[in-house]
N, CA, C and O atoms as a GROMACS GRO file, in nm:
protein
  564
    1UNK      N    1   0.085  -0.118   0.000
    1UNK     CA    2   0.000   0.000   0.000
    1UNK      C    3   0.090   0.125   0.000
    1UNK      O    4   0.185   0.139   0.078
    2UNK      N    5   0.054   0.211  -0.092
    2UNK     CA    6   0.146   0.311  -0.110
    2UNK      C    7   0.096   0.439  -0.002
    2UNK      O    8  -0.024   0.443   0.026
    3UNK      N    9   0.192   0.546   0.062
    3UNK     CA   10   0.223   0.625   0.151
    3UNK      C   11   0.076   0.714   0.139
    3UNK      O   12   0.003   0.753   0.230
    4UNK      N   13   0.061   0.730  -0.010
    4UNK     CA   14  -0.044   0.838  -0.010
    4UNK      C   15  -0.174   0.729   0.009
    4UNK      O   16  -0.254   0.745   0.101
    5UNK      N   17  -0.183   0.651  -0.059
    5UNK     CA   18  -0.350   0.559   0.004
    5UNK      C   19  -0.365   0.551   0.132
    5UNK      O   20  -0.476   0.584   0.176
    6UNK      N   21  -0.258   0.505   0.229
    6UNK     CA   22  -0.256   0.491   0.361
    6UNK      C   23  -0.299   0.621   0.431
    6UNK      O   24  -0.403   0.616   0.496
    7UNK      N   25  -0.228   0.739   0.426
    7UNK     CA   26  -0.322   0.815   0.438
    7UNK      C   27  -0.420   0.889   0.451
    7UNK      O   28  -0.461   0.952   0.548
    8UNK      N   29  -0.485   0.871   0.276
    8UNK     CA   30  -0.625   0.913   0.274
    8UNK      C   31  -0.688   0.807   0.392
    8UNK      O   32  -0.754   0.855   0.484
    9UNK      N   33  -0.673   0.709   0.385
    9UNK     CA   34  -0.726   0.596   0.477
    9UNK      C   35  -0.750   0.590   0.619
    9UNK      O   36  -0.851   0.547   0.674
   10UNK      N   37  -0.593   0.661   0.698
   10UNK     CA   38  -0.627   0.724   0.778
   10UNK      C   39  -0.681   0.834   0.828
   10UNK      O   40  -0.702   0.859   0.947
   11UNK      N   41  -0.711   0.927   0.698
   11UNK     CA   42  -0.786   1.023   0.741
   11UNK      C   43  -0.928   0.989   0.736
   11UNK      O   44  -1.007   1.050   0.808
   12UNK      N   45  -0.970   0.888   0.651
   12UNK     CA   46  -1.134   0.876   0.635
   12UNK      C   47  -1.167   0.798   0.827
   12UNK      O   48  -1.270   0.823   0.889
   13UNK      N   49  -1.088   0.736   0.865
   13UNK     CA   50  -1.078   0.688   0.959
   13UNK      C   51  -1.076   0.749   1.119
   13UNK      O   52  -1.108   0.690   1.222
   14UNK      N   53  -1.027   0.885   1.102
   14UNK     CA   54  -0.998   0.991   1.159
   14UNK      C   55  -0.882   0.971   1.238
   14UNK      O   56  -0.901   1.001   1.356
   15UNK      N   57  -0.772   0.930   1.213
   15UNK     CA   58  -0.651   0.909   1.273
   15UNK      C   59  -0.571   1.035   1.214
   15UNK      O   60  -0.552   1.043   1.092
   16UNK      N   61  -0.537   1.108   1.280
   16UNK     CA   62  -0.443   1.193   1.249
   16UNK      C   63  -0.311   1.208   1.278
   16UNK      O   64  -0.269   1.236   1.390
   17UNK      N   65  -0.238   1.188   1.173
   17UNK     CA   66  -0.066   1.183   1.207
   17UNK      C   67  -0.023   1.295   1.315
   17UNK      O   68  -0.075   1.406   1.305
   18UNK      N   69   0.046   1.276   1.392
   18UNK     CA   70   0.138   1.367   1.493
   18UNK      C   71   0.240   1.433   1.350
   18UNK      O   72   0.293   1.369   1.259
   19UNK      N   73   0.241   1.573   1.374
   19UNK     CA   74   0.347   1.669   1.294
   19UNK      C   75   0.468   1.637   1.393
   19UNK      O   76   0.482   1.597   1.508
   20UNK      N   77   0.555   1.680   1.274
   20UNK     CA   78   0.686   1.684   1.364
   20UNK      C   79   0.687   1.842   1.419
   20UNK      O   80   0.620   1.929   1.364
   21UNK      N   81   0.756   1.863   1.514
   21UNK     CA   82   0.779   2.030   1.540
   21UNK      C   83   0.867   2.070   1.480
   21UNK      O   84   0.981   2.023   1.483
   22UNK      N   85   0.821   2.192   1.393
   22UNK     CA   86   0.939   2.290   1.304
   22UNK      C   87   1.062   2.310   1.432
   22UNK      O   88   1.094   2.311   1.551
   23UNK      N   89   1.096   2.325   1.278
   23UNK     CA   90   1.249   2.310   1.336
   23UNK      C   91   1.331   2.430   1.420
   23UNK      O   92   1.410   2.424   1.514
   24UNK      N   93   1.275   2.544   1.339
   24UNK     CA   94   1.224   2.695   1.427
   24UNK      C   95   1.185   2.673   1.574
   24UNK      O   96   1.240   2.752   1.652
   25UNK      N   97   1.112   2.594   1.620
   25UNK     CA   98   1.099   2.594   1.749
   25UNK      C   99   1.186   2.571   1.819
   25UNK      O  100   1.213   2.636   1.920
   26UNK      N  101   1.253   2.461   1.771
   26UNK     CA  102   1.327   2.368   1.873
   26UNK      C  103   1.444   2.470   1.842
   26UNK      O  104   1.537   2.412   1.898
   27UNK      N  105   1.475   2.535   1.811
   27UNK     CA  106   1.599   2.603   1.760
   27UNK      C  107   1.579   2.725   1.901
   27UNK      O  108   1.652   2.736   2.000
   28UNK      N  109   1.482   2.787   1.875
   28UNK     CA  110   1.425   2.914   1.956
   28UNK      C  111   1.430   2.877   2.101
   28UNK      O  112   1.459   2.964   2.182
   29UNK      N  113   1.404   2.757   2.140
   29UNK     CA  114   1.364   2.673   2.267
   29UNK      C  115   1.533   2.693   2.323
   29UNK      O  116   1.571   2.739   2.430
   30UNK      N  117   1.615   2.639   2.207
   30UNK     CA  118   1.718   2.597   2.296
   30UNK      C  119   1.828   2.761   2.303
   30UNK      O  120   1.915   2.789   2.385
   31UNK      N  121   1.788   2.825   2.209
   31UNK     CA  122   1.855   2.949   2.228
   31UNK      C  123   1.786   3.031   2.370
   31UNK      O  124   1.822   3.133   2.429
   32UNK      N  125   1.726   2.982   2.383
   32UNK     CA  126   1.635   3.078   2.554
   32UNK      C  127   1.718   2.995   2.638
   32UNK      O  128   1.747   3.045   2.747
   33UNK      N  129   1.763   2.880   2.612
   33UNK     CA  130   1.780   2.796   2.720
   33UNK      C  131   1.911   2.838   2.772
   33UNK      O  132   1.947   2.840   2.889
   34UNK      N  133   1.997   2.880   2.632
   34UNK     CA  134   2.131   2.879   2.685
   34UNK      C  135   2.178   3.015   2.722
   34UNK      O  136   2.284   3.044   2.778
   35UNK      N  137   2.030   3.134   2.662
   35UNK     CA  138   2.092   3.270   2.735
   35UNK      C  139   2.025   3.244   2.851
   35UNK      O  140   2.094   3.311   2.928
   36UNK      N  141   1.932   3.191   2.924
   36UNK     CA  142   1.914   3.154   3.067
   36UNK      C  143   2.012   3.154   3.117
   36UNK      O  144   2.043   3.240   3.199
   37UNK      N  145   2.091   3.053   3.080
   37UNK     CA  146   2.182   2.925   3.178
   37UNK      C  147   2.307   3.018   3.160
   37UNK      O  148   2.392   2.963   3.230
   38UNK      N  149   2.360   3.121   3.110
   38UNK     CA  150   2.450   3.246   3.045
   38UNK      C  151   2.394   3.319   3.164
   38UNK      O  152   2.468   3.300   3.260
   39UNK      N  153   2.310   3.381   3.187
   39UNK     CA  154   2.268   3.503   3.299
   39UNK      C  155   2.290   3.406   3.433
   39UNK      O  156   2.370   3.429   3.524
   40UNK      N  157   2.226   3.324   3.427
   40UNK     CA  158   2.242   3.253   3.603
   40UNK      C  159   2.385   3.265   3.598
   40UNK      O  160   2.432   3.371   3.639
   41UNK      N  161   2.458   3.181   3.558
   41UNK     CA  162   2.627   3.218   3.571
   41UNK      C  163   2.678   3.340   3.621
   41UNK      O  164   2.748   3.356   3.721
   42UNK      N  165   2.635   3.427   3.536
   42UNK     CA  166   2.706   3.529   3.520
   42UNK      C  167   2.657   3.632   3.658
   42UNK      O  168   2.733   3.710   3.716
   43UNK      N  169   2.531   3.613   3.686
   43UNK     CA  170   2.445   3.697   3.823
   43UNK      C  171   2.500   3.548   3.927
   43UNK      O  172   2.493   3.575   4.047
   44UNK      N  173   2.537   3.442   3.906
   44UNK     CA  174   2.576   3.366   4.051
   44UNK      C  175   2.757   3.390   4.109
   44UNK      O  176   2.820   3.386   4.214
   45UNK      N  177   2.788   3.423   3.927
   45UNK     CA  178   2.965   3.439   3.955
   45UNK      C  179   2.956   3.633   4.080
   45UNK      O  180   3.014   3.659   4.185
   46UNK      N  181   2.872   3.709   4.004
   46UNK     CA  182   2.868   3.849   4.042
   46UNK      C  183   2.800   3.838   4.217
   46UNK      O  184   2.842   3.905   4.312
   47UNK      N  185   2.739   3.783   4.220
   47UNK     CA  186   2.691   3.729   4.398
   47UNK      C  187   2.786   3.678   4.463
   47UNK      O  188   2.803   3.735   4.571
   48UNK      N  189   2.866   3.582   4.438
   48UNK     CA  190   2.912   3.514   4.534
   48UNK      C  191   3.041   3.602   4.550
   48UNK      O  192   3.105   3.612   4.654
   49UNK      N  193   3.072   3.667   4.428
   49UNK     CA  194   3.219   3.790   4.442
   49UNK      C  195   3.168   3.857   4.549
   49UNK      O  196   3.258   3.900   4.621
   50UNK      N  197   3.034   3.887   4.596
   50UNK     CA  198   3.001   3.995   4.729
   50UNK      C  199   3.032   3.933   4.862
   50UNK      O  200   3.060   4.006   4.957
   51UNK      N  201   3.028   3.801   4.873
   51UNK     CA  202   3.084   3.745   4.982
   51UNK      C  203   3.207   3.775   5.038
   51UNK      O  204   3.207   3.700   5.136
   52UNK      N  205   3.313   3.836   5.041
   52UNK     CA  206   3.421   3.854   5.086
   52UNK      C  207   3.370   3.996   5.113
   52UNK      O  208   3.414   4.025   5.224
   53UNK      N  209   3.289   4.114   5.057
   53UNK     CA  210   3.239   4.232   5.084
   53UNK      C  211   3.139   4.225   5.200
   53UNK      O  212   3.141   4.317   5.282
   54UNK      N  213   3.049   4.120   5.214
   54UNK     CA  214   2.948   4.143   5.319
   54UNK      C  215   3.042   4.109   5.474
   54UNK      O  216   3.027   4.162   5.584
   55UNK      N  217   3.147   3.991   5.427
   55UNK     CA  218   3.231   3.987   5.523
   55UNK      C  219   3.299   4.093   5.565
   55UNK      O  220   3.306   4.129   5.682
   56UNK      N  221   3.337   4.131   5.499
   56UNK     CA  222   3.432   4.293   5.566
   56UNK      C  223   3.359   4.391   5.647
   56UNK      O  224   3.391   4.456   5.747
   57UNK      N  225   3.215   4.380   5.550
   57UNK     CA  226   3.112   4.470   5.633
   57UNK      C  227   3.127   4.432   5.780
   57UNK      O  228   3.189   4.499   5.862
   58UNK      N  229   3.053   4.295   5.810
   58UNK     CA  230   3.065   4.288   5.923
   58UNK      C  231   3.195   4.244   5.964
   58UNK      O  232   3.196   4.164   6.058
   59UNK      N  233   3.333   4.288   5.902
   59UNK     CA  234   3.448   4.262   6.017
   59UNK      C  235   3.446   4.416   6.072
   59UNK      O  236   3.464   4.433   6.193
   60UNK      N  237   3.427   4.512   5.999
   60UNK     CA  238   3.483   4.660   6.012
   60UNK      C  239   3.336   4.684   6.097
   60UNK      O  240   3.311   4.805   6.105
   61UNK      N  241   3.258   4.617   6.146
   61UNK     CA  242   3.115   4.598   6.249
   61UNK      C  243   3.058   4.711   6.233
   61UNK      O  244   3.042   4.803   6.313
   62UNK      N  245   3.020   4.697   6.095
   62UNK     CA  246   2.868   4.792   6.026
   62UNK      C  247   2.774   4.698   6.077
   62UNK      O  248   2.793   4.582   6.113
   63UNK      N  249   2.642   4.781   6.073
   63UNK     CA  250   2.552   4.657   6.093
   63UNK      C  251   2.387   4.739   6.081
   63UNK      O  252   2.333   4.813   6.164
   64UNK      N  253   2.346   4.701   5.975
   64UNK     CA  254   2.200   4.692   5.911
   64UNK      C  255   2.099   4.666   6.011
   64UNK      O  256   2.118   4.554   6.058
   65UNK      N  257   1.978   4.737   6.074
   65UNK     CA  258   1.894   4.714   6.137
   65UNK      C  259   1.767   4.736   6.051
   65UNK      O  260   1.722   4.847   6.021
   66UNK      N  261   1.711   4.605   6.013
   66UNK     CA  262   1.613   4.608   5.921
   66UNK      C  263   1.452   4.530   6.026
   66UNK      O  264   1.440   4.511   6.147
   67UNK      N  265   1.363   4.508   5.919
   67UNK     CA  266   1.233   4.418   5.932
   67UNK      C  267   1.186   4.342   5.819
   67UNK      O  268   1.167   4.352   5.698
   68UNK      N  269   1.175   4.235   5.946
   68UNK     CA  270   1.103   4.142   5.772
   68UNK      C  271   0.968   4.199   5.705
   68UNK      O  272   0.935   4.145   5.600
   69UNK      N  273   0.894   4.292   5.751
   69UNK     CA  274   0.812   4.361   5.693
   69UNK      C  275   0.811   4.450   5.577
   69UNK      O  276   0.724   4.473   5.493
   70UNK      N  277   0.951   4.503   5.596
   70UNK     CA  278   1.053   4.641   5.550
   70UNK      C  279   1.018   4.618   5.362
   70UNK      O  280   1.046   4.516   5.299
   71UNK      N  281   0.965   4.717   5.317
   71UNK     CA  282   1.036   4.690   5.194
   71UNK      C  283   1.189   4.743   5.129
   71UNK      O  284   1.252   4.680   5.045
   72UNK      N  285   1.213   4.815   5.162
   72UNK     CA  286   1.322   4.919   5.150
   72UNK      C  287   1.454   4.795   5.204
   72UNK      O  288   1.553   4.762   5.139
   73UNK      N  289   1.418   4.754   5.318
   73UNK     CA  290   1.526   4.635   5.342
   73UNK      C  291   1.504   4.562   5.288
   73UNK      O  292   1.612   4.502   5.285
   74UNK      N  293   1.417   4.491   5.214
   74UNK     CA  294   1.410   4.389   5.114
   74UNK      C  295   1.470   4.441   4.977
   74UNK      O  296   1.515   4.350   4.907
   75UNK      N  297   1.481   4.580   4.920
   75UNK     CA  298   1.574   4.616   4.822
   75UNK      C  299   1.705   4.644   4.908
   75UNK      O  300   1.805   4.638   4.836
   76UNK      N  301   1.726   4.663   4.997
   76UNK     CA  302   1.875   4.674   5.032
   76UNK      C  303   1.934   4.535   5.078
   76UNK      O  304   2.052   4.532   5.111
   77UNK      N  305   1.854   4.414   5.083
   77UNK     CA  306   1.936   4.320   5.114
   77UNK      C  307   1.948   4.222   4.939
   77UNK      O  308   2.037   4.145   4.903
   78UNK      N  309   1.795   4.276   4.847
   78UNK     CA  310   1.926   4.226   4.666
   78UNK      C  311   2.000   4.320   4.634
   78UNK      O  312   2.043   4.302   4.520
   79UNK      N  313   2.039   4.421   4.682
   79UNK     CA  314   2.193   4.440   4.688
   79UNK      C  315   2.270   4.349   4.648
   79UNK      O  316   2.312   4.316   4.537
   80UNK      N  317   2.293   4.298   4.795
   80UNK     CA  318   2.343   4.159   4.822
   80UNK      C  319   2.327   4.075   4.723
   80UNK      O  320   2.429   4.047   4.660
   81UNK      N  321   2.234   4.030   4.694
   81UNK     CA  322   2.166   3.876   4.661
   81UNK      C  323   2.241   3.774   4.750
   81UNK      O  324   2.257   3.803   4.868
   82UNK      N  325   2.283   3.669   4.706
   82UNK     CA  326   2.288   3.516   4.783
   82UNK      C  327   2.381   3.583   4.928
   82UNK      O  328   2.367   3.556   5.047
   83UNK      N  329   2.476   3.677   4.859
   83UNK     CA  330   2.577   3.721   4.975
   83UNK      C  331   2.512   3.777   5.102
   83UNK      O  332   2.571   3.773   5.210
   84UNK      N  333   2.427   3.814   5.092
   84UNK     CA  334   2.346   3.868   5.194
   84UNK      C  335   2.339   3.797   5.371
   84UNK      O  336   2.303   3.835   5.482
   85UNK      N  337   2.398   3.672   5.305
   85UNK     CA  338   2.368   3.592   5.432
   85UNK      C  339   2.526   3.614   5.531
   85UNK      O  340   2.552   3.541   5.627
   86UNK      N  341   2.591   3.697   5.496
   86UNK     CA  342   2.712   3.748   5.520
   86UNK      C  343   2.676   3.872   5.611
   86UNK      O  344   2.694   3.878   5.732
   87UNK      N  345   2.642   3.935   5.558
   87UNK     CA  346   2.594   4.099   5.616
   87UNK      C  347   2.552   4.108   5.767
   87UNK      O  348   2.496   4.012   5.820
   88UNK      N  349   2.572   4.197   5.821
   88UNK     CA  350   2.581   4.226   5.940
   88UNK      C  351   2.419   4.256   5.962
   88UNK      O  352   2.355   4.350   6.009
   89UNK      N  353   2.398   4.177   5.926
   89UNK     CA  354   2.170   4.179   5.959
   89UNK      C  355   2.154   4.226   6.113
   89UNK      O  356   2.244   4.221   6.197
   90UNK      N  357   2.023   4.271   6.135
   90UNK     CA  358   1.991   4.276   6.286
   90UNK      C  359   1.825   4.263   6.246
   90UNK      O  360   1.762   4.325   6.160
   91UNK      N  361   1.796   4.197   6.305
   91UNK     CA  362   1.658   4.171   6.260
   91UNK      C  363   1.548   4.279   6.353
   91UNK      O  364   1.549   4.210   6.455
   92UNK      N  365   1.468   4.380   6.384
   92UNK     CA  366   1.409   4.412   6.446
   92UNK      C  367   1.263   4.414   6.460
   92UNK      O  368   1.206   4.476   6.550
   93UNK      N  369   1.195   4.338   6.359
   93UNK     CA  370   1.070   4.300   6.362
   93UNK      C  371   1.021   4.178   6.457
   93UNK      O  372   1.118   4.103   6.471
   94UNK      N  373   0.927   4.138   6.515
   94UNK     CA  374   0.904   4.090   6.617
   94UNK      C  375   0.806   3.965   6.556
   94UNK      O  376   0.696   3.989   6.605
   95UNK      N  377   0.793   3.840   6.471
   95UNK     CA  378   0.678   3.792   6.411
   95UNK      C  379   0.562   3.742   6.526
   95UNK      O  380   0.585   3.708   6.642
   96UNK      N  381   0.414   3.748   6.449
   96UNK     CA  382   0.314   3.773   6.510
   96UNK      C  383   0.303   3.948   6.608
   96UNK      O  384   0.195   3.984   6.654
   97UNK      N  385   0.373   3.994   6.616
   97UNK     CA  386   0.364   4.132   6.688
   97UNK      C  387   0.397   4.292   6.570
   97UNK      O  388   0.432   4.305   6.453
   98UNK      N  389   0.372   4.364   6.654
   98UNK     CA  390   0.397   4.526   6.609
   98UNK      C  391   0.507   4.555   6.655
   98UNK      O  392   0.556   4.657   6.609
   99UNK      N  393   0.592   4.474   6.768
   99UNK     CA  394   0.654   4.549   6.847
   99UNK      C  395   0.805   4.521   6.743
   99UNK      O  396   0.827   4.441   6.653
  100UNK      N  397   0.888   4.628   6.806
  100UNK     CA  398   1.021   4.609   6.774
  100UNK      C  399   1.133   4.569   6.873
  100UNK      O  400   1.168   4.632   6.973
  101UNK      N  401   1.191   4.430   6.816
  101UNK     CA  402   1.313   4.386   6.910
  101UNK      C  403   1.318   4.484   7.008
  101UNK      O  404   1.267   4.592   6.979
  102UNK      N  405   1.375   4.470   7.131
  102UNK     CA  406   1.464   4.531   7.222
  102UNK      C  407   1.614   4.592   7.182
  102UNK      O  408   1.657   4.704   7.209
  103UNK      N  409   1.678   4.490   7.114
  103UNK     CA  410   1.825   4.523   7.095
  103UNK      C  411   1.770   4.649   6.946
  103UNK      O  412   1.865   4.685   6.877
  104UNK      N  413   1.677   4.687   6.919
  104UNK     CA  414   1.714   4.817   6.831
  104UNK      C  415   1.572   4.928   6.890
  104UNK      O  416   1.568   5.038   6.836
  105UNK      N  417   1.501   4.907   6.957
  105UNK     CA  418   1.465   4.998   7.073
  105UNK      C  419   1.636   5.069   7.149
  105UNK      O  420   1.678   5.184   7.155
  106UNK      N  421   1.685   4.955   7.189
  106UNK     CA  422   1.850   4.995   7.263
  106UNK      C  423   1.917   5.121   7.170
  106UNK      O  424   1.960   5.233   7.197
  107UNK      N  425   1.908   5.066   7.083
  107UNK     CA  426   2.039   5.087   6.959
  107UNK      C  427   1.968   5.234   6.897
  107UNK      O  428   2.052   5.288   6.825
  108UNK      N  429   1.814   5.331   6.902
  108UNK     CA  430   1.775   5.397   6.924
  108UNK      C  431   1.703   5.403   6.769
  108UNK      O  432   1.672   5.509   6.715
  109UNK      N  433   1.684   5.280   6.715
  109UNK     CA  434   1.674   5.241   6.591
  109UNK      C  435   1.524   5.351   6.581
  109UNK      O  436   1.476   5.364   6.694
  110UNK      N  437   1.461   5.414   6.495
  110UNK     CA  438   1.320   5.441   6.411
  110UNK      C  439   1.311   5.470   6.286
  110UNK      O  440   1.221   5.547   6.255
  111UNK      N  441   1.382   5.429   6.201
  111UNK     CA  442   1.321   5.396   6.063
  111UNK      C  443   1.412   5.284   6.037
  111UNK      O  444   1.514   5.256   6.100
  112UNK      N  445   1.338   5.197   5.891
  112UNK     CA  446   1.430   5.106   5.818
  112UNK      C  447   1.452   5.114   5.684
  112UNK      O  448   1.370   5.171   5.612
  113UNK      N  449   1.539   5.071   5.644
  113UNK     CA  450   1.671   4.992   5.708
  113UNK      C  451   1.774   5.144   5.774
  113UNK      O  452   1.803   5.250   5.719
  114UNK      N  453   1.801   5.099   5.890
  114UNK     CA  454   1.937   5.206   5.946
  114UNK      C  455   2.096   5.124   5.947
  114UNK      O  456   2.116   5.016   6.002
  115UNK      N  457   2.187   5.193   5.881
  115UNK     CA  458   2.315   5.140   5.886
  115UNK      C  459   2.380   5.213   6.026
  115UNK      O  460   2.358   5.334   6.033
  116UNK      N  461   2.436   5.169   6.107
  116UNK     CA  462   2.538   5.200   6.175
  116UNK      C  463   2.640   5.140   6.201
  116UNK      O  464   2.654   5.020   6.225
  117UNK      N  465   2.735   5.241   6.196
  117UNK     CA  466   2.910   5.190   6.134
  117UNK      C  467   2.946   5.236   6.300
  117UNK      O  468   2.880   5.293   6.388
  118UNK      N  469   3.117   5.168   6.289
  118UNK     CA  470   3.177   5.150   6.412
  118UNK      C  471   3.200   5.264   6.487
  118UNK      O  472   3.194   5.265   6.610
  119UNK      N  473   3.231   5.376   6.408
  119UNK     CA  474   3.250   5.517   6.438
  119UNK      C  475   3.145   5.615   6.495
  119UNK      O  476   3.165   5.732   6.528
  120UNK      N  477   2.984   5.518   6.501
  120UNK     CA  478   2.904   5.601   6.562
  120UNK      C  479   2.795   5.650   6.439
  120UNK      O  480   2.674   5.656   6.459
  121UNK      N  481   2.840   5.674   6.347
  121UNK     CA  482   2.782   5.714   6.230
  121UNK      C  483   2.624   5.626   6.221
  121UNK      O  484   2.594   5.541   6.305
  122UNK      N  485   2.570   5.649   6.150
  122UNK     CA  486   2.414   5.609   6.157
  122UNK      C  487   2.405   5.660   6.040
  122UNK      O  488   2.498   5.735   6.009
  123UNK      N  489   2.288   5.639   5.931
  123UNK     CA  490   2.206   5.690   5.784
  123UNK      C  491   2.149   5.534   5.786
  123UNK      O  492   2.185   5.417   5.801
  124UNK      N  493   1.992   5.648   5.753
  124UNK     CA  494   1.862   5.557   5.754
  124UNK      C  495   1.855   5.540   5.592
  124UNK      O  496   1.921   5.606   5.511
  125UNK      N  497   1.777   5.455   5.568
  125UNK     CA  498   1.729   5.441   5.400
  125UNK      C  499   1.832   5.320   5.333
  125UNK      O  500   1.920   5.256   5.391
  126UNK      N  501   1.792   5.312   5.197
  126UNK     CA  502   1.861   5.203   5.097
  126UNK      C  503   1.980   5.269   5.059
  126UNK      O  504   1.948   5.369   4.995
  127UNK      N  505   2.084   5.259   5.067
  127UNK     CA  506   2.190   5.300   5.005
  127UNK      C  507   2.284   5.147   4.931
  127UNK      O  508   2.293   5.031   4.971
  128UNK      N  509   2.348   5.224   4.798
  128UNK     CA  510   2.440   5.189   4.739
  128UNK      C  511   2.575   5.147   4.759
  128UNK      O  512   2.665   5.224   4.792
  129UNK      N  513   2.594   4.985   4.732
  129UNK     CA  514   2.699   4.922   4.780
  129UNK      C  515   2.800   5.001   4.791
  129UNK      O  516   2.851   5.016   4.902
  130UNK      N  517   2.836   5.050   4.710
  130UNK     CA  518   2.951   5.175   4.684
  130UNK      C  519   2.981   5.273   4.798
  130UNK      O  520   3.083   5.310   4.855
  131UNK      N  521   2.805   5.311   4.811
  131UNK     CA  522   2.819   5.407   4.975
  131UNK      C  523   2.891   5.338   5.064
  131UNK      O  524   3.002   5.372   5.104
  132UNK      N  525   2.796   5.182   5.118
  132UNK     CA  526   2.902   5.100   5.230
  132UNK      C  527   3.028   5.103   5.230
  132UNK      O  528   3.096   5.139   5.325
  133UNK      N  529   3.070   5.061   5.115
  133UNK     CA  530   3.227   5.035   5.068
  133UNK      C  531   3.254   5.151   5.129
  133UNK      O  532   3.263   5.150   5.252
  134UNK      N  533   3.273   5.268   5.060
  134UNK     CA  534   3.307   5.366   5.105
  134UNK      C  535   3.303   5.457   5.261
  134UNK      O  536   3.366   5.559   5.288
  135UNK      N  537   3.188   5.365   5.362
  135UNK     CA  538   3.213   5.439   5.482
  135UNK      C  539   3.269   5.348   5.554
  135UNK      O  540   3.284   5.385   5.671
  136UNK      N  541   3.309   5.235   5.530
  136UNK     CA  542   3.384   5.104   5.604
  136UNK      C  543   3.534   5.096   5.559
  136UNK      O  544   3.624   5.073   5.641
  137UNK      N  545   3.557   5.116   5.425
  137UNK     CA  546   3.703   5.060   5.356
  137UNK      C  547   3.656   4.965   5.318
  137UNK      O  548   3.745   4.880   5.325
  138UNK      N  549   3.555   4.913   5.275
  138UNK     CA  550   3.549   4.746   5.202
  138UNK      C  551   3.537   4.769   5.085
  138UNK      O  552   3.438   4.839   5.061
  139UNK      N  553   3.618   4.729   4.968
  139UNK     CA  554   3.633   4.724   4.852
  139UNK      C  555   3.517   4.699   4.794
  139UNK      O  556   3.422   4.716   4.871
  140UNK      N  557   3.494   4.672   4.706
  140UNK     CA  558   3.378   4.599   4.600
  140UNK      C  559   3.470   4.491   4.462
  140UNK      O  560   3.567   4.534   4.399
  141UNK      N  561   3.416   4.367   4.447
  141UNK     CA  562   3.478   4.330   4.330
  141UNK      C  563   3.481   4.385   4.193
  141UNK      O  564   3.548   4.330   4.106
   0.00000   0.00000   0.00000
C-alpha cells in the first residue's frame, strides 16, 4: 500500500498523524535555554564575588537594622543577593507582633533599614553598595 493511500485511509478513519515540530521551534527553545543558563552564571559568579564584601562589612562591624516587613530592606538586602547571608543583619521586627526587638529599641533604631558603622555614624534608607564600601574601607569586586 502506497504512503499516499494509507493516508487518505487514515484520514477517512480519523486518525491523524502527529506533525513533527518545526524546526524553528526547537531552535528558539534551545537558544532561551542557553541565554538563561548564560545570565544565572554570570548573576551567581557576580553574587558570590560579594561574599568577601558582606564579610568585611561585618568585620569593620557595620551593621544593618532592618524588618522582615521592610520593603526598603528587602531592596537593600538584593543588593546583596545570595551574599546577603554574610551581612551584618539585625533583625528588628518581632513575628506575630507590632513590636520592635529590644536590641534596636536599645540601639535607638526608628526607621528602616538604618546602617550603623563603628564610628558612631548612623544613615537611615537604601543605600548603594559603593556608599558602604566607602564608609567602612570594604572594597567591592
Amino acid at each position: 500500500m502506497s504512503q499516499e493511500r494509507r493516508k487518505k485511509q487514515q484520514e477517512r478513519q480519523g486518525v491523524k498523524q502527529a506533525k513533527p515540530m518545526p524546526r524553528y521551534i526547537i531552535v528558539a527553545v534551545l537558544i532561551v535555554v542557553v541565554f538563561a543558563a548564560i545570565y544565572y552564571f554570570i548573576r551567581h559568579r557576580q553574587t558570590t564575588q560579594l561574599d568577601a564584601f558582606a564579610k568585611c562589612l561585618t568585620a569593620k562591624q557595620a551593621k544593618m537594622y532592618g524588618a522582615f516587613w521592610c520593603a526598603h530592606c528587602d531592596a537593600q538586602k538584593e543588593e546583596f543577593g545570595s551574599s546577603f547571608q554574610y551581612a551584618p543583619y539585625i533583625e528588628c521586627g518581632i513575628k506575630g507582633s507590632q513590636g520592635i526587638a529590644p536590641v534596636c529599641t536599645q540601639a535607638g533604631i526608628k526607621r528602616f533599614p538604618t546602617w550603623i558603622f563603628a564610628d558612631g555614624t548612623r544613615v537611615e534608607g537604601e543605600h548603594k553598595l559603593q556608599f558602604l564600601g566607602d564608609q567602612t574601607g570594604c572594597s567591592l569586586p
